[in-house]
Amino acid sequence: MMNDQGVNDTLQVATDVVVFSILQQTLKVLLVRRSGNPVNGVWALPGSLLGIDEDLDASAKRALADDTGVSGVFLEQLYSFGKPERNPQARVISVAYYALVPSEQLRPTPGRNDDAVGWFALDRLPALPFDHREIVSTAHHRLEAKLDYSTIAFQFMPPTFTLTDLQDVYEIILNQQLDKRNFRKRLLASDQIEATEEKRRDGNHRPARLYRVKHPGEVQYVK
Amino acid sequence: MMNDQGVNDTLQVATDVVVFSILQQTLKVLLVRRSGNPVNGVWALPGSLLGIDEDLDASAKRALADDTGVSGVFLEQLYSFGKPERNPQARVISVAYYALVPSEQLRPTPGRNDDAVGWFALDRLPALPFDHREIVSTAHHRLEAKLDYSTIAFQFMPPTFTLTDLQDVYEIILNQQLDKRNFRKRLLASDQIEATEEKRRDGNHRPARLYRVKHPGEVQYVK
DNA sequence: GCAAAAGTGTTCCAGATACACCCATGT
DNA sequence: ACATGGGTGTATCTGGAACACTTTTGC
C-alpha cells in the first residue's frame, strides 16, 4: 500500500463541507483546527474520508456533525476536486459540499479530533491546506448564483424573522444595497413567506412584523 | 483486497460521460456496448476508472476518446454519484461529466474495449447498468437549465450554421416552438454570433445566410 | 417631541411577447 | 407560376428600477 517514497498509493475519497452563516452582519465560513495528524494545528474545512459503505451525502452530513456539532441544516453537493497534486501526502479526491446555517442558531462545538472551530469572514480566511481555498471560492460563487433564482437565502433565517432581517441577508451576500420597497414587494409576491401575528420590539422605534417561510427546509426555484 | 464474498473492498473512482448531440432533429445520447467484463454486451455510458495520478477532467476526456473516438468537444463536470449499492460488484464512486458534440460533425468509433457505439434518443434508451439512467437524467436537466442563461447551445453547432439551424437546436432541447422573429432578434442582440458572407443553398427556396459564433469553445453567461 | 427603524404606491423604462407578409430560389 | 423555407418590424404587455413620506415606538 506504500510505495518507495512512503506515499500511500491507494485512492481515497473525502467529503469536505463549506459551512456558511451570517454573523455580525458578515458572511462567514466555519473552519476547524485539527489536533491530530497529518495537519496539526491548521485551520481547514470540516471533512472526512468516505467510509467504504457510506453514501456521499451521508459522509458529508457525518463529517459536519462529527467535526463541528452542526446538524439538521441545508447541505448540497458542490463539486468534486481531484487534481493529483492537491494533497501531497496521499491521493485523495474531495467531493465538496456546502451547508447553510441559520444565523446565530447553532453554537458549533469542536469534535473529538478537533482543537477548535471558528467562524471566519471570507476576506479574512487563514491559510488553508490543499485546495480548500478554491473549494470555498467555488461554494461562494454557487451561493451568490443561487440567491438569484432560488429561495436559498431562507436557509439562513431563524424560524421567524423580519423583512429587514431577510433583506440584510441578501445585501450581505450580494454585497450591495437593495431598495426596501422593491425588495418587500418582490418577496411577498413570491408567495414563499407569510406574516405571523407576532411583532418584534427592540430599540426605540416601531415594532417589526415577524414572518416565517412557508416551506422550511425546501429550496425552490423562483423566477 | 478481496473479501470473503469475492467482492473487491477497495474504493474506486470512475468518470462517466453523458455525450449529447442532435441527430435527425432529436436530442441523442452516445452509449457504448462493452465487449469485456464485467458488463458484456450491455449498453452503458462511456467511462473509465480514474488513474492513480490522473486528474478528473483528464480522465473524463480520456474515457471519451478511448471509448468513442470523440475529442475536442465541450466537456464539463456534472455531479458525483456514490450510493454504496450503485455497483454491486465493487465500491465505485462515479464523477459524472457531460459533453456536447456538434451535430453530424463527428463519427464516433468504438474503442478497443467496445463492441459498438450508438446514438440513442432520450425516450428510447436501452436498459442501462448501475445508476446510469439517473446520470443521464441529471445531465439532461443541467442542459435544459443552461440553455436559458448561457451560450451552451452553440456547442452543438458546426463552424457555420443558419439561424434556422440554431433555432431548431433550441426547439429540440426545450421541446417547444419558438417565434422566429423574436428568436433572431434576441440572438443577434446578444452579440455572440456574427454573419459570414456565405449562404447555403438547398432545396427550392431562398438561400439562408450562414453565421458563426464569435467565441467558439467558450460558454458564456447571458441575461 | 424627537430619534430610529418600519411600513407603504406610483411612475417609468426595458426587455419579452404576439403577430403577418414579402423575398429568393428550384422546378 | 408555384411551392418552399428565408427574412423582416411594430404594437403591446410585463416585470424591474427609481423614488419620499407617514407610522409606531422608546426615551
Coordinates of C-alpha atoms (C1' of nucleotides) in Angstrom, one line a residue:
Chain A
M1 CA 0.0 0.0 0.0
M2 CA 3.0 2.3 0.4
N3 CA 5.3 2.9 -2.5
D4 CA 9.0 3.6 -2.1
Q5 CA 8.5 7.2 -1.4
G6 CA 6.4 6.4 1.7
V7 CA 3.4 7.7 -0.1
N8 CA 0.2 5.8 0.2
D9 CA -0.8 5.0 -3.4
T10 CA -4.3 3.9 -2.9
L11 CA -7.1 6.2 -4.0
Q12 CA -9.2 7.7 -1.2
V13 CA -12.3 9.8 -1.3
A14 CA -13.1 12.5 1.1
T15 CA -16.1 14.8 1.7
D16 CA -15.4 18.4 2.7
V17 CA -18.0 20.9 3.7
V18 CA -18.1 24.6 3.3
V19 CA -20.4 25.9 6.0
F20 CA -21.8 29.4 5.6
S21 CA -23.6 31.5 8.1
I22 CA -24.2 35.2 8.6
L23 CA -22.8 36.5 11.9
Q24 CA -22.2 40.1 12.9
Q25 CA -23.6 41.2 9.5
T26 CA -20.9 39.3 7.7
L27 CA -20.9 36.1 5.6
K28 CA -18.7 33.7 7.4
V29 CA -17.3 30.2 6.9
L30 CA -16.8 27.6 9.6
L31 CA -13.4 26.1 9.9
V32 CA -11.9 23.5 12.3
R33 CA -8.5 23.2 13.7
R34 CA -7.3 19.7 13.7
S35 CA -5.4 18.3 16.7
G36 CA -4.2 15.1 15.0
N37 CA -2.1 14.2 12.1
P38 CA -1.5 15.0 9.3
V39 CA -2.5 18.6 9.7
N40 CA -1.7 19.5 13.3
G41 CA -2.9 22.9 14.3
V42 CA -4.0 24.2 10.9
W43 CA -7.4 25.5 10.1
A44 CA -9.2 23.5 7.5
L45 CA -12.7 22.7 6.1
P46 CA -14.6 20.2 8.2
G47 CA -14.4 16.9 6.3
S48 CA -13.9 13.2 6.5
L49 CA -12.7 10.2 4.5
L50 CA -15.6 8.3 2.9
G51 CA -16.4 5.1 4.6
I52 CA -16.3 2.0 2.4
D53 CA -20.1 1.5 2.6
E54 CA -21.0 5.1 3.1
D55 CA -23.1 7.3 0.8
L56 CA -21.6 10.6 -0.2
D57 CA -24.4 12.7 1.3
A58 CA -24.2 10.7 4.5
S59 CA -20.5 11.2 4.7
A60 CA -20.8 14.9 4.4
K61 CA -23.5 15.0 6.9
R62 CA -21.5 12.9 9.4
A63 CA -18.3 14.9 8.8
L64 CA -20.2 18.1 9.6
A65 CA -21.7 16.6 12.8
D66 CA -18.5 15.0 14.0
D67 CA -16.2 17.9 13.3
T68 CA -18.5 20.8 14.3
G69 CA -21.6 19.5 16.1
V70 CA -23.8 21.1 13.3
S71 CA -26.7 19.0 12.0
G72 CA -30.1 19.4 10.5
V73 CA -29.1 22.2 8.1
F74 CA -29.2 22.6 4.3
L75 CA -26.5 20.6 2.7
E76 CA -25.9 20.2 -1.0
Q77 CA -23.2 18.7 -3.2
L78 CA -21.0 21.4 -4.7
Y79 CA -18.3 19.9 -7.0
S80 CA -15.6 17.3 -6.9
F81 CA -11.9 18.2 -6.8
G82 CA -9.3 15.8 -7.9
K83 CA -6.1 17.3 -9.1
P84 CA -3.4 14.6 -8.4
E85 CA -1.2 17.1 -6.6
R86 CA -3.9 18.6 -4.4
N87 CA -2.8 16.6 -1.5
P88 CA 0.9 15.7 -1.5
Q89 CA 0.6 13.1 1.2
A90 CA -2.0 10.9 -0.4
R91 CA -4.2 10.6 -3.5
V92 CA -7.5 12.0 -2.3
I93 CA -10.5 13.0 -4.3
S94 CA -12.6 15.5 -2.5
V95 CA -16.3 15.6 -3.1
A96 CA -17.2 19.0 -1.7
Y97 CA -20.5 20.1 -0.2
Y98 CA -21.8 23.3 1.1
A99 CA -24.1 23.9 4.0
L100 CA -26.1 26.9 5.3
V101 CA -26.6 27.5 9.0
P102 CA -29.3 29.9 10.3
S103 CA -27.7 32.9 11.8
E104 CA -26.9 32.6 15.5
Q105 CA -29.0 29.5 15.8
L106 CA -26.3 26.9 16.3
R107 CA -23.2 27.0 18.5
P108 CA -20.7 24.8 16.8
T109 CA -18.6 22.8 19.1
P110 CA -15.3 21.0 18.3
G111 CA -15.4 17.3 17.7
R112 CA -13.0 15.0 19.4
N113 CA -10.4 15.2 16.7
D114 CA -10.5 19.0 16.7
D115 CA -8.8 21.6 18.7
A116 CA -11.2 24.4 17.9
V117 CA -13.9 25.5 15.5
G118 CA -14.3 29.1 14.4
W119 CA -16.2 31.4 12.0
F120 CA -14.1 33.3 9.5
A121 CA -15.1 36.1 7.2
L122 CA -14.4 35.3 3.5
D123 CA -11.8 38.0 3.2
R124 CA -10.1 37.1 6.5
L125 CA -9.5 33.4 5.9
P126 CA -6.4 31.9 7.5
A127 CA -4.0 29.9 5.2
L128 CA -5.9 26.7 4.2
P129 CA -4.4 23.4 3.3
F130 CA -4.7 21.7 -0.1
D131 CA -7.1 23.4 -2.4
H132 CA -9.5 24.3 0.4
R133 CA -9.4 28.0 -0.6
E134 CA -10.6 27.1 -4.1
I135 CA -13.4 25.0 -2.7
V136 CA -14.5 27.9 -0.5
S137 CA -14.4 30.1 -3.5
T138 CA -16.4 27.7 -5.7
A139 CA -19.0 27.5 -2.9
H140 CA -19.2 31.2 -2.6
H141 CA -19.9 31.6 -6.3
R142 CA -22.6 28.9 -6.1
L143 CA -24.3 30.7 -3.2
E144 CA -24.3 34.0 -4.9
A145 CA -25.7 32.5 -8.1
K146 CA -28.4 30.6 -6.3
L147 CA -29.6 33.6 -4.4
D148 CA -30.9 35.0 -7.7
Y149 CA -33.1 32.1 -8.8
S150 CA -33.9 30.2 -5.7
T151 CA -35.1 30.6 -2.1
I152 CA -31.8 29.5 -0.7
A153 CA -31.4 32.6 1.4
F154 CA -34.2 31.4 3.7
Q155 CA -31.8 28.7 4.9
F156 CA -30.0 31.4 6.8
M157 CA -33.1 32.5 8.7
P158 CA -34.3 31.5 12.1
P159 CA -38.0 30.2 12.4
T160 CA -39.3 33.8 12.4
F161 CA -37.7 36.9 11.2
T162 CA -38.4 40.4 10.0
L163 CA -38.3 41.5 6.4
T164 CA -35.4 43.8 7.3
D165 CA -33.5 40.7 8.6
L166 CA -34.1 39.0 5.3
Q167 CA -33.1 42.0 3.3
D168 CA -29.9 42.2 5.3
V169 CA -29.0 38.6 4.3
Y170 CA -29.5 39.4 0.6
E171 CA -27.4 42.6 0.9
I172 CA -24.6 40.9 2.7
I173 CA -24.3 38.0 0.3
L174 CA -24.7 40.2 -2.8
N175 CA -22.6 42.9 -1.3
Q176 CA -24.9 45.7 -2.5
Q177 CA -27.8 47.8 -1.2
L178 CA -31.3 46.9 -2.2
D179 CA -34.4 49.1 -2.3
K180 CA -36.6 48.4 0.6
R181 CA -40.0 48.8 -1.2
N182 CA -39.0 46.7 -4.2
F183 CA -37.5 44.0 -2.1
R184 CA -40.6 43.7 0.0
K185 CA -42.9 43.7 -3.0
R186 CA -40.9 41.0 -4.7
L187 CA -40.6 38.8 -1.7
L188 CA -44.2 39.0 -0.7
A189 CA -45.3 38.4 -4.3
S190 CA -43.2 35.3 -4.5
D191 CA -45.6 33.7 -2.0
Q192 CA -42.8 31.9 -0.2
I193 CA -43.2 33.6 3.2
E194 CA -46.1 34.5 5.3
A195 CA -46.8 37.0 8.1
T196 CA -47.2 35.8 11.7
E197 CA -49.3 37.6 14.3
E198 CA -46.1 38.4 16.2
K199 CA -44.1 41.5 16.2
R200 CA -40.6 42.2 17.4
R201 CA -40.0 45.2 19.7
D202 CA -36.4 46.3 20.0
G203 CA -35.0 49.7 20.4
N204 CA -37.0 52.9 20.3
H205 CA -38.9 52.5 17.1
R206 CA -41.9 50.9 15.6
P207 CA -42.0 47.1 16.1
A208 CA -41.4 44.9 13.1
R209 CA -43.8 42.2 12.0
L210 CA -42.4 38.7 12.1
Y211 CA -42.6 36.4 9.1
R212 CA -42.0 32.7 8.6
V213 CA -41.1 30.7 5.5
K214 CA -44.0 28.6 4.0
H215 CA -41.9 25.6 3.1
P216 CA -39.0 25.5 5.5
G217 CA -36.2 23.1 4.5
E218 CA -37.1 23.2 0.9
V219 CA -35.2 25.3 -1.6
Q220 CA -37.4 26.2 -4.5
Y221 CA -36.6 27.8 -7.8
V222 CA -38.2 31.2 -8.4
K223 CA -38.4 33.5 -11.4
Chain B
M1 CA -8.1 -6.7 -1.5
M2 CA -10.9 -9.3 -1.9
N3 CA -13.1 -10.1 1.0
D4 CA -14.7 -13.4 1.5
Q5 CA -17.6 -12.7 -0.8
G6 CA -15.2 -12.2 -3.7
V7 CA -16.0 -8.5 -3.7
N8 CA -13.2 -6.0 -4.0
D9 CA -13.5 -3.8 -1.0
T10 CA -11.2 -1.0 -2.1
L11 CA -12.7 2.2 -3.1
Q12 CA -12.5 3.1 -6.8
V13 CA -13.3 6.3 -8.6
A14 CA -14.7 6.3 -12.2
T15 CA -15.5 9.1 -14.6
D16 CA -18.6 8.6 -16.8
V17 CA -19.6 10.9 -19.6
V18 CA -23.1 11.7 -20.9
V19 CA -22.4 12.8 -24.6
F20 CA -25.2 14.7 -26.2
S21 CA -25.7 15.5 -29.8
I22 CA -28.6 16.5 -32.1
L23 CA -29.2 14.0 -34.9
Q24 CA -32.2 13.6 -37.1
Q25 CA -33.8 16.5 -35.2
T26 CA -33.6 14.7 -31.9
L27 CA -31.5 15.1 -28.8
K28 CA -29.5 11.9 -28.5
V29 CA -27.0 10.3 -26.1
L30 CA -24.0 8.3 -27.0
L31 CA -23.7 4.9 -25.5
V32 CA -21.1 2.2 -25.8
R33 CA -21.5 -1.6 -25.7
R34 CA -18.7 -3.2 -23.8
S35 CA -17.2 -6.4 -25.1
G36 CA -15.3 -7.3 -21.9
N37 CA -16.2 -7.9 -18.3
P38 CA -18.0 -7.2 -16.2
V39 CA -20.7 -5.8 -18.4
N40 CA -20.6 -7.9 -21.5
G41 CA -22.9 -6.8 -24.3
V42 CA -24.7 -4.1 -22.4
W43 CA -25.1 -0.6 -23.4
A44 CA -23.6 1.9 -20.9
L45 CA -22.2 5.4 -20.7
P46 CA -18.6 5.8 -21.9
G47 CA -16.4 5.9 -18.8
S48 CA -13.2 4.8 -17.2
L49 CA -11.6 4.1 -13.8
L50 CA -9.6 7.1 -12.6
G51 CA -5.8 6.5 -12.9
I52 CA -3.9 6.9 -9.7
D53 CA -2.2 10.0 -10.9
E54 CA -4.8 11.3 -13.2
D55 CA -6.8 14.5 -13.0
L56 CA -10.6 14.1 -13.0
D57 CA -11.1 16.2 -16.1
A58 CA -8.3 14.4 -17.9
S59 CA -9.9 11.0 -17.0
A60 CA -13.2 12.0 -18.5
K61 CA -11.5 13.3 -21.6
R62 CA -9.6 10.1 -22.0
A63 CA -12.6 7.9 -21.3
L64 CA -14.4 9.8 -24.0
A65 CA -11.6 9.5 -26.5
D66 CA -10.8 5.8 -25.7
D67 CA -14.4 4.6 -25.7
T68 CA -15.8 6.6 -28.6
G69 CA -13.1 8.4 -30.5
V70 CA -14.7 11.7 -29.7
S71 CA -12.4 14.6 -28.7
G72 CA -12.1 18.3 -28.8
V73 CA -15.6 18.9 -27.6
F74 CA -17.3 20.8 -24.7
L75 CA -16.9 18.7 -21.5
E76 CA -18.0 19.8 -18.0
Q77 CA -18.3 18.1 -14.7
L78 CA -21.8 17.3 -13.8
Y79 CA -22.2 15.6 -10.4
S80 CA -20.7 12.8 -8.3
F81 CA -22.7 9.7 -7.7
G82 CA -21.8 7.5 -4.8
K83 CA -24.6 5.3 -3.4
P84 CA -22.9 2.3 -1.8
E85 CA -25.2 -0.1 -3.7
R86 CA -24.9 1.6 -7.1
N87 CA -22.5 -1.0 -8.3
P88 CA -22.9 -4.4 -6.7
Q89 CA -19.6 -5.7 -7.9
A90 CA -17.4 -3.1 -6.4
R91 CA -17.4 0.2 -4.5
V92 CA -17.1 2.8 -7.2
I93 CA -17.8 6.5 -6.9
S94 CA -18.7 8.0 -10.3
V95 CA -17.7 11.5 -11.1
A96 CA -20.0 12.2 -14.0
Y97 CA -19.4 14.6 -16.8
Y98 CA -21.4 15.7 -19.8
A99 CA -20.2 16.6 -23.3
L100 CA -21.8 18.3 -26.3
V101 CA -20.9 17.2 -29.8
P102 CA -21.7 19.4 -32.9
S103 CA -24.4 17.8 -34.9
E104 CA -23.2 15.4 -37.6
Q105 CA -19.6 16.6 -37.2
L106 CA -18.1 13.6 -35.5
R107 CA -18.4 9.9 -36.4
P108 CA -17.9 8.1 -33.1
T109 CA -16.0 4.9 -33.5
P110 CA -15.8 2.0 -30.9
G111 CA -12.6 1.9 -28.8
R112 CA -10.8 -1.4 -28.5
N113 CA -12.8 -2.4 -25.4
D114 CA -16.0 -1.7 -27.1
D115 CA -18.3 -3.7 -29.3
A116 CA -20.2 -0.8 -30.7
V117 CA -21.2 2.8 -30.1
G118 CA -24.6 4.2 -30.8
W119 CA -26.7 7.3 -30.5
F120 CA -30.0 6.9 -28.6
A121 CA -32.9 9.2 -28.2
L122 CA -33.6 10.0 -24.6
D123 CA -37.0 8.4 -24.6
R124 CA -35.6 5.3 -26.4
L125 CA -32.7 4.4 -24.1
P126 CA -31.9 0.7 -23.6
A127 CA -31.6 -0.7 -20.1
L128 CA -28.6 0.9 -18.6
P129 CA -26.4 -0.6 -15.8
F130 CA -25.9 0.9 -12.3
D131 CA -27.4 4.3 -11.9
H132 CA -26.5 5.4 -15.5
R133 CA -30.1 6.3 -16.2
E134 CA -30.1 8.7 -13.3
I135 CA -26.9 10.2 -14.5
V136 CA -28.4 10.8 -18.0
S137 CA -31.4 12.4 -16.4
T138 CA -29.3 14.7 -14.3
A139 CA -27.3 15.7 -17.3
H140 CA -30.4 16.4 -19.3
H141 CA -31.8 18.7 -16.6
R142 CA -28.5 20.6 -16.5
L143 CA -28.5 21.0 -20.2
E144 CA -32.1 22.4 -20.3
A145 CA -31.3 24.8 -17.5
K146 CA -28.1 26.1 -19.0
L147 CA -29.8 26.8 -22.3
D148 CA -31.7 29.6 -20.6
Y149 CA -28.8 31.5 -19.2
S150 CA -25.7 30.6 -21.3
T151 CA -24.5 30.1 -24.8
I152 CA -24.2 26.4 -24.3
A153 CA -26.4 25.6 -27.4
F154 CA -23.6 26.9 -29.7
Q155 CA -21.6 23.8 -28.7
F156 CA -23.9 21.8 -30.8
M157 CA -23.3 23.9 -33.9
P158 CA -20.8 23.2 -36.7
P159 CA -18.4 26.1 -37.7
T160 CA -21.1 27.8 -39.7
F161 CA -24.8 27.4 -39.5
T162 CA -28.1 29.2 -40.3
L163 CA -30.3 30.8 -37.8
T164 CA -32.9 28.2 -38.5
D165 CA -30.4 25.5 -37.6
L166 CA -29.8 27.2 -34.3
Q167 CA -33.5 27.7 -33.6
D168 CA -34.1 24.0 -34.3
V169 CA -31.5 23.2 -31.6
Y170 CA -33.3 25.3 -29.1
E171 CA -36.7 24.0 -30.0
I172 CA -35.5 20.4 -29.8
I173 CA -33.9 20.7 -26.4
L174 CA -36.6 22.9 -24.9
N175 CA -39.2 20.8 -26.7
Q176 CA -41.3 23.8 -27.7
Q177 CA -41.8 26.0 -30.7
L178 CA -40.2 29.5 -30.6
D179 CA -41.2 32.6 -32.6
K180 CA -38.8 33.1 -35.5
R181 CA -38.6 36.9 -35.4
N182 CA -38.2 37.1 -31.6
F183 CA -35.6 34.3 -31.6
R184 CA -33.5 36.1 -34.3
K185 CA -33.8 39.5 -32.6
R186 CA -32.6 38.1 -29.3
L187 CA -29.8 36.1 -30.7
L188 CA -28.4 38.9 -32.8
A189 CA -28.8 41.3 -29.9
S190 CA -26.7 39.0 -27.7
D191 CA -23.7 39.8 -29.8
Q192 CA -22.5 36.3 -29.6
I193 CA -22.8 35.3 -33.3
E194 CA -21.9 37.1 -36.5
A195 CA -22.9 36.8 -40.1
T196 CA -20.5 35.4 -42.7
E197 CA -20.6 36.4 -46.3
E198 CA -21.6 32.8 -47.2
K199 CA -25.0 31.5 -47.9
R200 CA -26.3 28.0 -48.0
R201 CA -28.4 26.9 -51.0
D202 CA -30.5 23.8 -50.6
G203 CA -33.9 22.9 -51.9
N204 CA -36.1 25.2 -53.9
H205 CA -36.2 28.2 -51.8
R206 CA -34.3 31.3 -50.9
P207 CA -30.7 30.6 -49.6
A208 CA -30.0 31.1 -45.9
R209 CA -27.2 33.3 -44.6
L210 CA -24.5 31.4 -42.7
Y211 CA -23.4 32.6 -39.2
R212 CA -20.5 31.7 -37.0
V213 CA -20.1 32.0 -33.2
K214 CA -17.8 34.8 -32.1
H215 CA -16.2 32.9 -29.3
P216 CA -16.2 29.3 -30.2
G217 CA -15.3 26.9 -27.4
E218 CA -16.4 29.4 -24.7
V219 CA -19.6 29.1 -22.9
Q220 CA -20.7 32.5 -21.7
Y221 CA -23.4 33.5 -19.3
V222 CA -26.1 35.7 -20.9
K223 CA -29.1 37.7 -19.5
Chain C
dG1 C1' -41.2 66.0 20.8
dC2 C1' -37.5 63.7 18.9
dA3 C1' -34.8 59.9 17.2
dA4 C1' -35.0 55.5 15.0
dA5 C1' -36.4 51.9 12.2
dA6 C1' -41.0 50.0 10.0
dG7 C1' -44.1 50.3 6.5
dT8 C1' -46.3 51.7 2.1
dG9 C1' -47.6 53.2 -4.0
dT10 C1' -46.8 55.1 -8.3
dT11 C1' -44.3 56.3 -12.4
dC12 C1' -41.0 54.9 -15.7
dC13 C1' -38.3 52.0 -18.7
dA14 C1' -36.6 48.0 -21.0
dG15 C1' -36.9 43.6 -22.5
dA16 C1' -40.2 39.9 -23.8
dT17 C1' -44.2 38.6 -26.4
dA18 C1' -47.5 38.4 -30.1
dC19 C1' -48.3 38.7 -34.7
dA20 C1' -48.3 38.5 -40.9
dC21 C1' -46.4 39.4 -45.0
dC22 C1' -42.7 39.7 -48.8
dC23 C1' -38.3 37.5 -50.8
dA24 C1' -35.2 34.5 -53.4
dT25 C1' -34.7 30.3 -55.2
dG26 C1' -35.6 25.5 -57.8
dT27 C1' -38.6 23.0 -60.5
Chain D
dA1 C1' -46.3 30.2 -61.7
dC2 C1' -46.0 27.9 -57.7
dA3 C1' -44.0 25.7 -53.7
dT4 C1' -40.6 26.2 -50.1
dG5 C1' -38.2 27.9 -46.4
dG6 C1' -35.7 32.7 -45.5
dG7 C1' -36.1 37.1 -43.8
dT8 C1' -38.1 41.3 -41.6
dG9 C1' -41.0 45.5 -38.0
dT10 C1' -44.4 47.2 -34.8
dA11 C1' -47.6 47.4 -31.0
dT12 C1' -48.4 45.6 -26.5
dC13 C1' -47.5 43.7 -22.1
dT14 C1' -45.0 42.8 -18.0
dG15 C1' -41.6 42.8 -14.6
dG16 C1' -37.8 45.6 -12.7
dA17 C1' -36.0 50.1 -11.1
dA18 C1' -36.3 54.5 -9.2
dC19 C1' -38.1 57.2 -5.7
dA20 C1' -40.2 60.0 -0.4
dC21 C1' -43.2 60.3 3.1
dT22 C1' -46.0 58.6 7.2
dT23 C1' -46.3 55.4 11.3
dT24 C1' -45.1 53.5 15.7
dT25 C1' -42.5 53.0 19.3
dG26 C1' -38.8 54.3 23.4
dC27 C1' -36.8 57.7 25.7

